Short mmCIF file of C-alpha atoms in Angstrom, two decimals:
data_model
loop_
_atom_site.label_atom_id
_atom_site.label_comp_id
_atom_site.label_asym_id
_atom_site.label_seq_id
_atom_site.Cartn_x
_atom_site.Cartn_y
_atom_site.Cartn_z
CA UNK A 156 0.96 -34.19 -3.53
CA UNK A 157 4.65 -33.44 -1.23
CA UNK A 158 4.02 -34.12 2.64
CA UNK A 159 6.60 -32.28 3.47
CA UNK A 160 5.72 -29.67 1.58
CA UNK A 161 3.25 -26.38 2.41
CA UNK A 162 -0.10 -26.13 0.37
CA UNK A 163 1.26 -22.36 -0.92
CA UNK A 164 -1.23 -19.75 -0.32
CA UNK A 165 -2.41 -17.37 -2.85
CA UNK A 166 -1.14 -13.95 -2.68
CA UNK A 167 -1.56 -10.36 -3.87
CA UNK A 168 0.76 -9.76 -6.83
CA UNK A 169 4.06 -7.42 -4.85
CA UNK A 170 3.29 -4.60 -7.83
CA UNK A 171 -0.17 -4.44 -7.37
CA UNK A 172 -0.76 -4.98 -3.87
CA UNK A 173 1.80 -1.84 -2.81
CA UNK A 174 -0.73 0.54 -4.81
CA UNK A 175 -4.11 -0.98 -2.41
CA UNK A 176 -5.34 -1.35 1.07
CA UNK A 177 -6.90 -4.69 0.52
CA UNK A 178 -5.51 -8.27 2.05
CA UNK A 179 -2.19 -9.69 0.53
CA UNK A 180 -2.97 -13.00 1.46
CA UNK A 181 -6.71 -14.62 0.42
CA UNK A 182 -6.30 -17.95 2.67
CA UNK A 183 -6.90 -21.60 1.56
CA UNK A 184 -10.08 -22.38 -0.43
CA UNK A 185 -11.82 -25.99 0.60
CA UNK A 186 -9.74 -27.46 -1.36
CA UNK A 187 -6.09 -26.56 -0.18
CA UNK A 188 -8.15 -26.70 3.21
CA UNK A 189 -8.35 -30.15 3.54
CA UNK A 190 -4.90 -31.08 1.84
CA UNK A 191 -3.12 -29.35 4.23
CA UNK A 192 -4.64 -30.60 6.86
CA UNK A 193 -4.21 -34.13 5.44
CA UNK A 194 -0.39 -33.42 6.40
CA UNK A 195 -1.20 -33.76 10.05
CA UNK A 196 -0.28 -37.42 11.36
CA UNK A 197 -2.28 -36.73 14.57
CA UNK A 198 0.66 -37.13 17.06
CA UNK A 199 0.27 -38.71 20.25
CA UNK A 200 1.90 -36.45 22.16
CA UNK A 201 1.33 -33.17 19.89
CA UNK A 202 3.79 -30.59 20.58
CA UNK A 203 1.87 -27.75 18.56
CA UNK A 204 -0.20 -27.77 21.81
CA UNK A 205 2.63 -27.40 23.83
CA UNK A 206 3.57 -23.87 21.67
CA UNK A 207 -0.11 -22.04 21.39
CA UNK A 208 -0.38 -19.30 24.21
CA UNK A 209 -3.97 -19.93 24.54
CA UNK A 210 -3.54 -23.82 23.79
CA UNK A 211 -5.68 -24.89 21.22
CA UNK A 212 -6.51 -27.87 20.38
CA UNK A 213 -4.80 -27.90 16.83
CA UNK A 214 -4.96 -32.22 16.12
CA UNK A 215 -8.56 -31.80 16.65
CA UNK A 216 -9.50 -29.25 14.68
CA UNK A 217 -7.61 -29.98 12.30
CA UNK A 218 -8.45 -33.41 11.62
CA UNK A 219 -12.31 -31.75 12.09
CA UNK A 220 -10.91 -30.05 8.85
CA UNK A 221 -9.61 -33.68 7.39
CA UNK A 222 -13.24 -34.71 7.83
CA UNK A 223 -15.00 -31.87 6.17
CA UNK A 224 -16.18 -31.05 9.28
CA UNK A 225 -15.22 -26.92 9.48
CA UNK A 226 -18.50 -25.88 12.12
CA UNK A 227 -16.84 -29.28 14.84
CA UNK A 228 -13.34 -27.43 13.66
CA UNK A 229 -14.89 -24.31 14.80
CA UNK A 230 -16.13 -24.88 17.87
CA UNK A 231 -13.09 -26.97 18.91
CA UNK A 232 -11.40 -24.08 18.08
CA UNK A 233 -13.47 -21.91 20.14
CA UNK A 234 -13.29 -23.52 23.31
CA UNK A 235 -9.49 -21.81 23.77
CA UNK A 236 -9.65 -18.27 21.28
CA UNK A 237 -12.13 -15.44 20.75
CA UNK A 238 -10.44 -14.16 18.21
CA UNK A 239 -9.46 -17.23 15.54
CA UNK A 240 -9.66 -15.25 12.23
CA UNK A 241 -7.65 -12.47 13.64
CA UNK A 242 -5.00 -14.90 15.09
CA UNK A 243 -5.16 -16.74 12.07
CA UNK A 244 -3.93 -13.53 9.98
CA UNK A 245 -1.18 -11.64 12.45
CA UNK A 246 -0.33 -14.50 15.11
CA UNK A 247 3.97 -15.50 14.86
CA UNK A 248 3.14 -19.28 14.47
CA UNK A 249 6.48 -19.33 12.79
CA UNK A 250 8.01 -18.90 15.91
CA UNK A 251 4.92 -21.01 18.52
CA UNK A 252 2.83 -23.77 17.20
CA UNK A 253 4.48 -24.41 14.18
CA UNK A 254 7.63 -24.25 15.16
CA UNK A 255 7.25 -27.45 17.23
CA UNK A 256 5.18 -29.20 14.92
CA UNK A 257 6.91 -32.80 14.18
CA UNK A 258 5.73 -32.62 10.98
CA UNK A 259 8.97 -29.96 10.96
CA UNK A 260 11.51 -32.29 11.71
CA UNK A 261 11.53 -33.61 8.36
CA UNK A 262 10.31 -31.16 5.90
CA UNK A 263 7.91 -27.85 6.47
CA UNK A 264 5.18 -27.43 9.24
CA UNK A 265 1.41 -27.80 9.49
CA UNK A 266 0.23 -24.43 8.15
CA UNK A 267 -1.29 -24.17 11.34
CA UNK A 268 -2.43 -20.61 11.45
CA UNK A 269 -3.68 -20.84 7.94
CA UNK A 270 -5.95 -23.73 8.73
CA UNK A 271 -6.92 -21.43 11.81
CA UNK A 272 -8.34 -18.53 9.56
CA UNK A 273 -9.71 -20.76 7.12
CA UNK A 274 -11.89 -22.36 10.00
CA UNK A 275 -13.17 -18.91 11.20
CA UNK A 276 -13.84 -17.56 7.84
CA UNK A 277 -15.52 -20.47 6.83
CA UNK A 278 -17.52 -20.19 10.23
CA UNK A 279 -18.08 -16.55 9.64
CA UNK A 280 -18.95 -16.84 6.29
CA UNK A 281 -22.07 -19.33 7.15
CA UNK A 282 -22.80 -17.90 10.89
CA UNK A 283 -21.46 -19.91 12.69
CA UNK A 284 -21.44 -18.74 16.06
CA UNK A 285 -19.78 -19.38 19.41
CA UNK A 286 -21.16 -21.49 22.03
CA UNK A 287 -23.04 -19.15 24.51
CA UNK A 288 -23.23 -19.42 28.74
CA UNK A 289 -26.68 -21.66 29.57
CA UNK A 290 -27.22 -19.49 32.34
CA UNK A 291 -26.50 -16.16 34.12
CA UNK A 292 -24.50 -16.14 37.67
CA UNK A 293 -25.70 -12.19 37.77
CA UNK A 294 -22.00 -11.30 39.21
CA UNK A 295 -20.56 -8.47 37.60
CA UNK A 296 -17.29 -7.34 35.80
CA UNK A 297 -15.77 -4.86 34.48
CA UNK A 298 -12.98 -5.04 31.07
CA UNK A 299 -11.41 -1.93 30.39
CA UNK A 300 -10.14 -2.02 27.03
CA UNK A 301 -11.16 -4.38 23.90
CA UNK A 302 -8.10 -4.78 22.68
CA UNK A 303 -7.25 -9.00 21.94
CA UNK A 304 -6.71 -8.61 26.27
CA UNK A 305 -9.38 -7.53 27.11
CA UNK A 306 -11.74 -9.03 24.75
CA UNK A 307 -10.50 -12.56 25.30
CA UNK A 308 -11.17 -12.17 28.91
CA UNK A 309 -14.41 -10.60 28.62
CA UNK A 310 -15.19 -13.94 26.43
CA UNK A 311 -14.23 -16.42 28.75
CA UNK A 312 -15.73 -14.90 31.17
CA UNK A 313 -19.32 -14.34 29.67
CA UNK A 314 -19.05 -18.12 28.97
CA UNK A 315 -18.89 -19.08 32.33
CA UNK A 316 -22.23 -17.18 33.04
CA UNK A 317 -20.73 -13.92 34.34
CA UNK A 318 -22.20 -10.11 33.14
CA UNK A 319 -20.07 -9.08 31.47
CA UNK A 320 -19.40 -4.74 30.18
CA UNK A 321 -16.61 -3.83 28.35
CA UNK A 322 -15.05 0.42 28.84
CA UNK A 323 -13.90 1.37 26.17
CA UNK A 324 -12.21 4.55 25.57
CA UNK A 325 -11.93 5.19 22.02
CA UNK A 326 -14.88 5.54 19.74
CA UNK A 327 -14.64 2.21 18.13
CA UNK A 328 -13.99 -1.15 19.86
CA UNK A 329 -11.38 -3.29 19.19
CA UNK A 330 -7.86 -2.01 20.47
CA UNK A 331 -4.84 -2.30 18.58
CA UNK A 332 -6.71 -4.68 16.68
CA UNK A 333 -8.44 -1.40 14.71
CA UNK A 334 -5.83 1.46 15.55
CA UNK A 335 -2.64 -0.77 14.99
CA UNK A 336 -2.68 -3.21 12.36
CA UNK A 337 -2.93 -1.61 8.71
CA UNK A 338 -6.15 -3.17 6.27
CA UNK A 339 -3.93 -4.95 4.13
CA UNK A 340 -2.96 -7.25 6.75
CA UNK A 341 -6.34 -7.43 9.05
CA UNK A 342 -9.44 -6.20 7.14
CA UNK A 343 -11.35 -4.06 9.88
CA UNK A 344 -15.32 -4.71 8.67
CA UNK A 345 -14.69 -8.69 7.38
CA UNK A 346 -12.57 -9.58 10.00
CA UNK A 347 -12.31 -7.79 13.82
CA UNK A 348 -15.90 -6.01 13.59
CA UNK A 349 -17.47 -10.08 12.68
CA UNK A 350 -14.90 -11.40 16.05
CA UNK A 351 -16.39 -8.37 18.16
CA UNK A 352 -19.69 -9.52 16.90
CA UNK A 353 -19.28 -13.37 18.41
CA UNK A 354 -18.04 -11.64 21.30
CA UNK A 355 -20.94 -9.36 21.33
CA UNK A 356 -22.84 -12.55 21.32
CA UNK A 357 -21.77 -13.97 24.17
CA UNK A 358 -24.14 -11.49 26.21
CA UNK A 359 -20.68 -9.43 26.54
CA UNK A 360 -22.09 -5.54 26.24
CA UNK A 361 -19.55 -2.33 25.36
CA UNK A 362 -19.46 0.87 26.12
CA UNK A 363 -17.21 2.96 24.25
CA UNK A 364 -15.92 6.62 24.61
CA UNK A 365 -15.49 6.09 28.37
CA UNK A 366 -11.89 6.81 29.87
CA UNK A 367 -11.09 5.26 33.12
CA UNK A 368 -9.32 7.51 34.84
CA UNK A 369 -11.09 10.28 33.40
CA UNK A 370 -14.38 9.55 32.24
CA UNK A 371 -14.83 7.55 35.87
CA UNK A 372 -12.41 5.49 38.26
CA UNK A 373 -11.72 2.07 39.18
CA UNK A 374 -13.14 2.26 42.80
CA UNK A 375 -16.29 3.92 41.01
CA UNK A 376 -16.63 0.37 39.00
CA UNK A 377 -16.75 -1.05 42.69
CA UNK A 378 -19.20 1.00 43.96
CA UNK A 379 -21.67 0.56 40.66
CA UNK A 380 -21.91 -2.66 41.66
CA UNK A 381 -19.01 -4.40 39.67
CA UNK A 382 -17.82 -6.74 41.73
CA UNK A 383 -13.78 -7.19 40.02
CA UNK A 384 -12.12 -5.14 37.52
CA UNK A 385 -9.56 -6.64 34.64
CA UNK A 386 -7.37 -4.40 33.28
CA UNK A 387 -6.50 -4.69 29.57
CA UNK A 388 -5.63 -1.39 28.37
CA UNK A 389 -2.69 -1.63 26.35
CA UNK A 390 0.42 -0.08 25.81
CA UNK A 391 -0.57 3.43 24.04
CA UNK A 392 2.35 5.99 24.76
CA UNK A 393 5.31 6.20 22.10
CA UNK A 394 8.46 6.30 23.20
CA UNK A 395 11.26 8.60 20.56
CA UNK A 396 14.56 8.69 20.35
CA UNK A 397 15.69 12.00 21.91
CA UNK A 398 17.53 13.04 19.35
CA UNK A 399 17.63 17.37 17.80
CA UNK A 400 15.26 17.48 15.17
CA UNK A 401 12.70 14.84 16.33
CA UNK A 402 10.14 17.79 17.09
CA UNK A 403 10.47 18.91 13.45
CA UNK A 404 7.32 18.92 11.35
CA UNK A 405 6.98 15.69 9.76
CA UNK A 406 8.14 13.59 12.78
CA UNK A 407 5.46 11.13 13.70
CA UNK A 408 5.62 8.08 15.83
CA UNK A 409 4.12 4.87 14.40
CA UNK A 410 0.79 4.75 16.53
CA UNK A 411 -0.03 8.02 15.48
CA UNK A 412 0.87 7.62 11.96
CA UNK A 413 -1.36 3.95 11.86
CA UNK A 414 -4.22 5.73 14.38
CA UNK A 415 -4.90 7.86 11.68
CA UNK A 416 -4.38 4.74 8.46
CA UNK A 417 -6.00 2.15 10.22
CA UNK A 418 -9.03 3.69 12.88
CA UNK A 419 -10.06 6.89 11.08
CA UNK A 420 -9.55 5.86 7.37
CA UNK A 421 -7.34 8.04 6.15
CA UNK A 422 -6.27 5.64 3.04
CA UNK A 423 -9.59 5.32 1.54
CA UNK A 424 -10.82 9.28 -0.40
CA UNK A 425 -14.12 9.50 1.35
CA UNK A 426 -12.51 10.71 4.45
CA UNK A 427 -11.17 13.84 6.02
CA UNK A 428 -8.92 12.44 8.40
CA UNK A 429 -5.67 14.20 7.26
CA UNK A 430 -2.72 12.84 7.31
CA UNK A 431 0.61 13.60 5.80
CA UNK A 432 2.05 10.82 3.69
CA UNK A 433 5.49 12.23 2.22
CA UNK A 434 7.50 11.57 -0.63
CA UNK A 435 10.49 9.89 1.02
CA UNK A 436 9.92 7.96 4.23
CA UNK A 437 12.17 6.71 6.89
CA UNK A 438 10.19 4.39 9.37
CA UNK A 439 13.15 4.08 12.67
CA UNK A 440 12.70 0.20 13.87
CA UNK A 441 12.80 -3.03 13.04
CA UNK A 442 9.66 -4.43 14.85
CA UNK A 443 5.96 -5.54 13.68
CA UNK A 444 4.63 -1.82 13.72
CA UNK A 445 7.88 -0.75 11.64
CA UNK A 446 6.69 -3.31 9.11
CA UNK A 447 2.95 -1.89 8.67
CA UNK A 448 4.41 1.60 8.83
CA UNK A 449 7.16 1.02 6.30
CA UNK A 450 3.73 -0.62 4.36
CA UNK A 451 1.47 2.26 5.36
CA UNK A 452 3.83 4.96 3.99
CA UNK A 453 4.33 2.63 0.60
CA UNK A 454 0.76 2.63 -0.22
CA UNK A 455 0.44 6.19 0.26
CA UNK A 456 3.11 6.66 -2.81
CA UNK A 457 6.06 7.25 -0.27
CA UNK A 458 9.28 6.00 -1.47
CA UNK A 459 10.45 4.18 1.68
CA UNK A 460 13.35 2.92 3.74
CA UNK A 461 13.45 1.01 7.28
CA UNK A 462 15.94 2.29 9.31
CA UNK A 463 17.41 -0.52 11.77
CA UNK A 464 20.30 0.03 14.12
CA UNK A 465 21.40 -4.64 13.84
CA UNK A 466 21.39 -6.72 10.97
CA UNK A 467 18.92 -8.81 9.28
CA UNK A 468 19.18 -11.58 11.42
CA UNK A 469 17.94 -9.31 14.66
CA UNK A 470 14.75 -7.89 13.46
CA UNK A 471 12.48 -8.85 15.27
CA UNK A 472 9.26 -8.37 13.18
CA UNK A 473 7.91 -11.42 12.10
CA UNK A 474 9.85 -13.08 8.91
CA UNK A 475 6.46 -12.71 6.71
CA UNK A 476 6.57 -9.37 7.85
CA UNK A 477 9.50 -8.86 6.44
CA UNK A 478 9.49 -10.82 3.17
CA UNK A 479 6.02 -8.95 2.10
CA UNK A 480 7.58 -5.49 2.46
CA UNK A 481 10.81 -6.35 0.80
CA UNK A 482 8.50 -8.02 -2.14
CA UNK A 483 7.08 -4.71 -2.03
CA UNK A 484 10.21 -2.67 -2.59
CA UNK A 485 10.73 -1.21 0.51
CA UNK A 486 14.62 -0.05 1.72
CA UNK A 487 16.51 -1.33 4.71
CA UNK A 488 19.12 0.41 6.08
CA UNK A 489 20.20 -2.25 8.17
CA UNK A 490 23.26 -1.88 10.65
CA UNK A 491 21.86 2.29 10.60
CA UNK A 492 20.90 4.14 13.69
CA UNK A 493 19.74 7.90 13.35
CA UNK A 494 21.93 10.99 14.99
CA UNK A 495 19.92 13.69 14.07
CA UNK A 496 16.27 14.45 11.85
CA UNK A 497 18.01 18.13 9.96
CA UNK A 498 14.92 20.51 9.90
CA UNK A 499 14.61 23.45 6.93
CA UNK A 500 13.58 26.57 8.02
CA UNK A 501 9.97 26.32 7.67
CA UNK A 502 10.44 23.45 10.50
CA UNK A 503 9.98 20.58 8.37
CA UNK A 504 12.39 17.68 8.09
CA UNK A 505 14.84 17.98 5.40
CA UNK A 506 17.12 14.81 5.99
CA UNK A 507 18.20 12.68 8.63
CA UNK A 508 21.11 12.82 9.45
CA UNK A 509 22.77 8.49 10.26
CA UNK A 510 25.75 6.79 11.30
CA UNK A 511 26.95 2.95 10.38
CA UNK A 512 26.96 0.44 12.50
CA UNK A 513 29.23 -2.80 13.27
CA UNK A 514 27.98 -6.03 15.77
CA UNK A 515 30.16 -5.66 18.91
CA UNK A 516 30.37 -7.82 21.77
CA UNK A 517 26.47 -9.49 22.93
CA UNK A 518 24.07 -7.09 25.28
CA UNK A 519 22.94 -8.04 28.61
CA UNK A 520 19.94 -9.23 26.15
CA UNK A 521 22.25 -11.73 24.12
CA UNK A 522 21.97 -9.62 21.17
CA UNK A 523 25.73 -8.11 19.94
CA UNK A 524 25.30 -4.84 20.45
CA UNK A 525 25.80 -2.07 17.79
CA UNK A 526 28.31 -0.19 18.12
CA UNK A 527 29.24 3.51 15.70
CA UNK A 528 31.54 2.85 13.05
CA UNK A 529 33.68 5.43 13.11
CA UNK A 530 33.72 7.50 10.51
CA UNK A 531 30.64 6.34 8.74
CA UNK A 532 28.30 9.58 8.47
CA UNK A 533 26.05 10.27 5.82
CA UNK A 534 22.82 12.15 5.32
CA UNK A 535 19.16 10.18 4.22
CA UNK A 536 17.24 11.89 1.58
CA UNK A 537 13.51 11.88 3.80
CA UNK A 538 11.17 14.48 4.48
CA UNK A 539 9.11 12.35 6.68
CA UNK A 540 10.81 10.06 10.10
CA UNK A 541 8.17 7.61 11.39
CA UNK A 542 9.98 6.51 14.74
CA UNK A 543 9.06 3.12 15.63
CA UNK A 544 10.75 2.16 19.29
CA UNK A 545 7.96 0.50 20.75
CA UNK A 546 5.31 2.02 23.69
CA UNK A 547 4.44 2.36 27.26
CA UNK A 548 0.94 2.47 28.75
CA UNK A 549 -0.50 5.10 29.55
CA UNK A 550 -0.28 5.84 33.23
CA UNK A 551 -3.53 7.05 33.62
CA UNK A 552 -5.15 4.27 35.32
CA UNK A 553 -3.08 3.87 37.57
CA UNK A 554 -2.08 7.30 38.61
CA UNK A 555 -5.81 7.16 39.85
CA UNK A 556 -6.09 4.03 41.47
CA UNK A 557 -5.10 3.63 44.87
CA UNK A 558 -3.33 0.16 46.09
CA UNK A 559 -2.44 -0.34 42.18
CA UNK A 560 1.53 -0.87 42.21
CA UNK A 561 3.40 -0.76 38.72
CA UNK A 562 6.70 -0.84 37.79
CA UNK A 563 9.58 1.10 36.66
CA UNK A 564 8.65 1.01 32.97
CA UNK A 565 4.61 2.37 34.39
CA UNK A 566 3.33 -0.91 33.89
CA UNK A 567 0.89 -2.27 35.92
CA UNK A 568 2.50 -5.36 38.58
CA UNK A 569 0.16 -7.84 37.46
CA UNK A 570 0.76 -12.23 38.51
CA UNK A 571 1.71 -14.30 35.16
CA UNK A 572 -0.57 -17.19 36.38
CA UNK A 573 -4.27 -15.02 37.35
CA UNK A 574 -3.15 -11.51 36.51
CA UNK A 575 -3.70 -10.49 40.12
CA UNK A 576 -2.35 -6.86 40.72
CA UNK A 577 -1.44 -6.01 44.28
CA UNK A 578 -5.02 -4.43 44.72
CA UNK A 579 -7.83 -7.16 45.66
CA UNK A 580 -10.21 -7.70 42.90
CA UNK A 581 -8.33 -5.95 39.76
CA UNK A 582 -6.51 -7.84 37.72
CA UNK A 583 -4.69 -7.23 34.30
CA UNK A 584 -2.52 -8.70 31.59
CA UNK A 585 -1.51 -7.92 28.50
CA UNK A 586 0.58 -4.66 27.02
CA UNK A 587 -0.60 -3.12 30.43
CA UNK A 588 1.56 -5.22 32.28
CA UNK A 589 4.08 -6.91 30.22
CA UNK A 590 4.94 -3.43 28.07
CA UNK A 591 4.34 -3.36 23.58
CA UNK A 592 3.93 -7.26 22.78
CA UNK A 593 2.13 -9.74 20.53
CA UNK A 594 -1.54 -10.25 19.50
CA UNK A 595 -1.58 -14.15 20.65
CA UNK A 596 0.22 -13.08 23.86
CA UNK A 597 -1.70 -10.58 25.40
CA UNK A 598 -4.60 -13.51 24.47
CA UNK A 599 -2.99 -15.19 26.84
CA UNK A 600 -3.28 -13.05 29.50
CA UNK A 601 -6.75 -12.05 29.26
CA UNK A 602 -7.19 -16.16 29.65
CA UNK A 603 -5.39 -15.71 32.86
CA UNK A 604 -7.53 -12.80 34.23
CA UNK A 605 -10.28 -15.04 33.39
CA UNK A 606 -8.76 -17.41 35.20
CA UNK A 607 -8.61 -15.32 38.15
CA UNK A 608 -11.41 -13.66 38.19
CA UNK A 609 -12.91 -16.58 38.65
CA UNK A 610 -12.07 -18.36 41.01
CA UNK A 611 -12.14 -14.82 43.13
CA UNK A 612 -15.46 -14.55 43.14
CA UNK A 613 -16.22 -18.14 43.48
CA UNK A 614 -14.28 -17.87 46.38
CA UNK A 615 -15.70 -14.59 47.60
#
């Protein structure tokens, strides 16, 4: 064993997985997990914990894996995280906990994410549940949205003895975990549904098909006896470029495309959900959602392009997702910007005009600004375009709640430390506050909101 190298993780062959929706990564088995755990040098000052947004006791759970005490490892993780099987799959560990791993100074960091996934999957297979509160304090809290922020906030509050009800707008819980992330990255029945059941085992109730702002308002929740409210409604309003032809048939937001496929199971023959697969698909954008949309289109049979106006170094997607996309045969058109979507006489996409870009001086974000290369226009031969340019919060909740302040991007204004909004008793976190971000950052915000609510109701 080379202690400087990570224990390899088994994956589906790229040529095979590009044709199916089964999970790409197989994860560690018992032997591989124990082998990887022995690489941890058990630092006295574990920097990895500082890099974890939800502050999991990483050396603690890894030590239990090394000793073969997997149930103990799971309980250690569950003290900090309500969704370990999910985080072990989609959390960007390489830029968080693993980026600070001391083992990574000389060699490769510990595969913290793969070990977390192993522990969570073992617990699921052995019917191990997180520890619930021994007694209830009788105080009712409403959580809006059952995505990662809402589930985390609800789970933390339930552990403290609160009577928590989650209100979900869609017909299935899970938020972006259910409608946004594809099956081949995050299996719904095997992983997401099981994690939600674990949260419910703590005493949390979930009511679906309830649209706060339409079915009822936040003020009505207070009238019904809830003493505090957490808003974790996410950011589901897609952005577009505003270029000619964007209203053509065959142009979609990544949100709609992925929701049809993931939540509504369009990829499965036994479901009647319609989806326009396309034969030549361009996905505009470079984030994780763009990779998800492109890899989904590929699996639906399309020749697929990623069109991104900056270089590969600036791609915001996880390196693992970019690597997998390339392995599967997706064509990356980098330093390329769309200028017009061409439309045929029947109103369908017939191509996309693009221009080549080069990187100029840094902009306000510190990234080099892409500038157009004169005379570099060309037409990309596609019949479908998926826009993956980010999302913003739906203003429905804020527009129906007096005293709830939003900023110019329609995001709810809330304190980062505890989620307190401008309306007493109302807390918020996740994409509804920050705009589109990662699952783990939404979970961090959910934990902050739970702390804020607990402090508020304890002092009330």
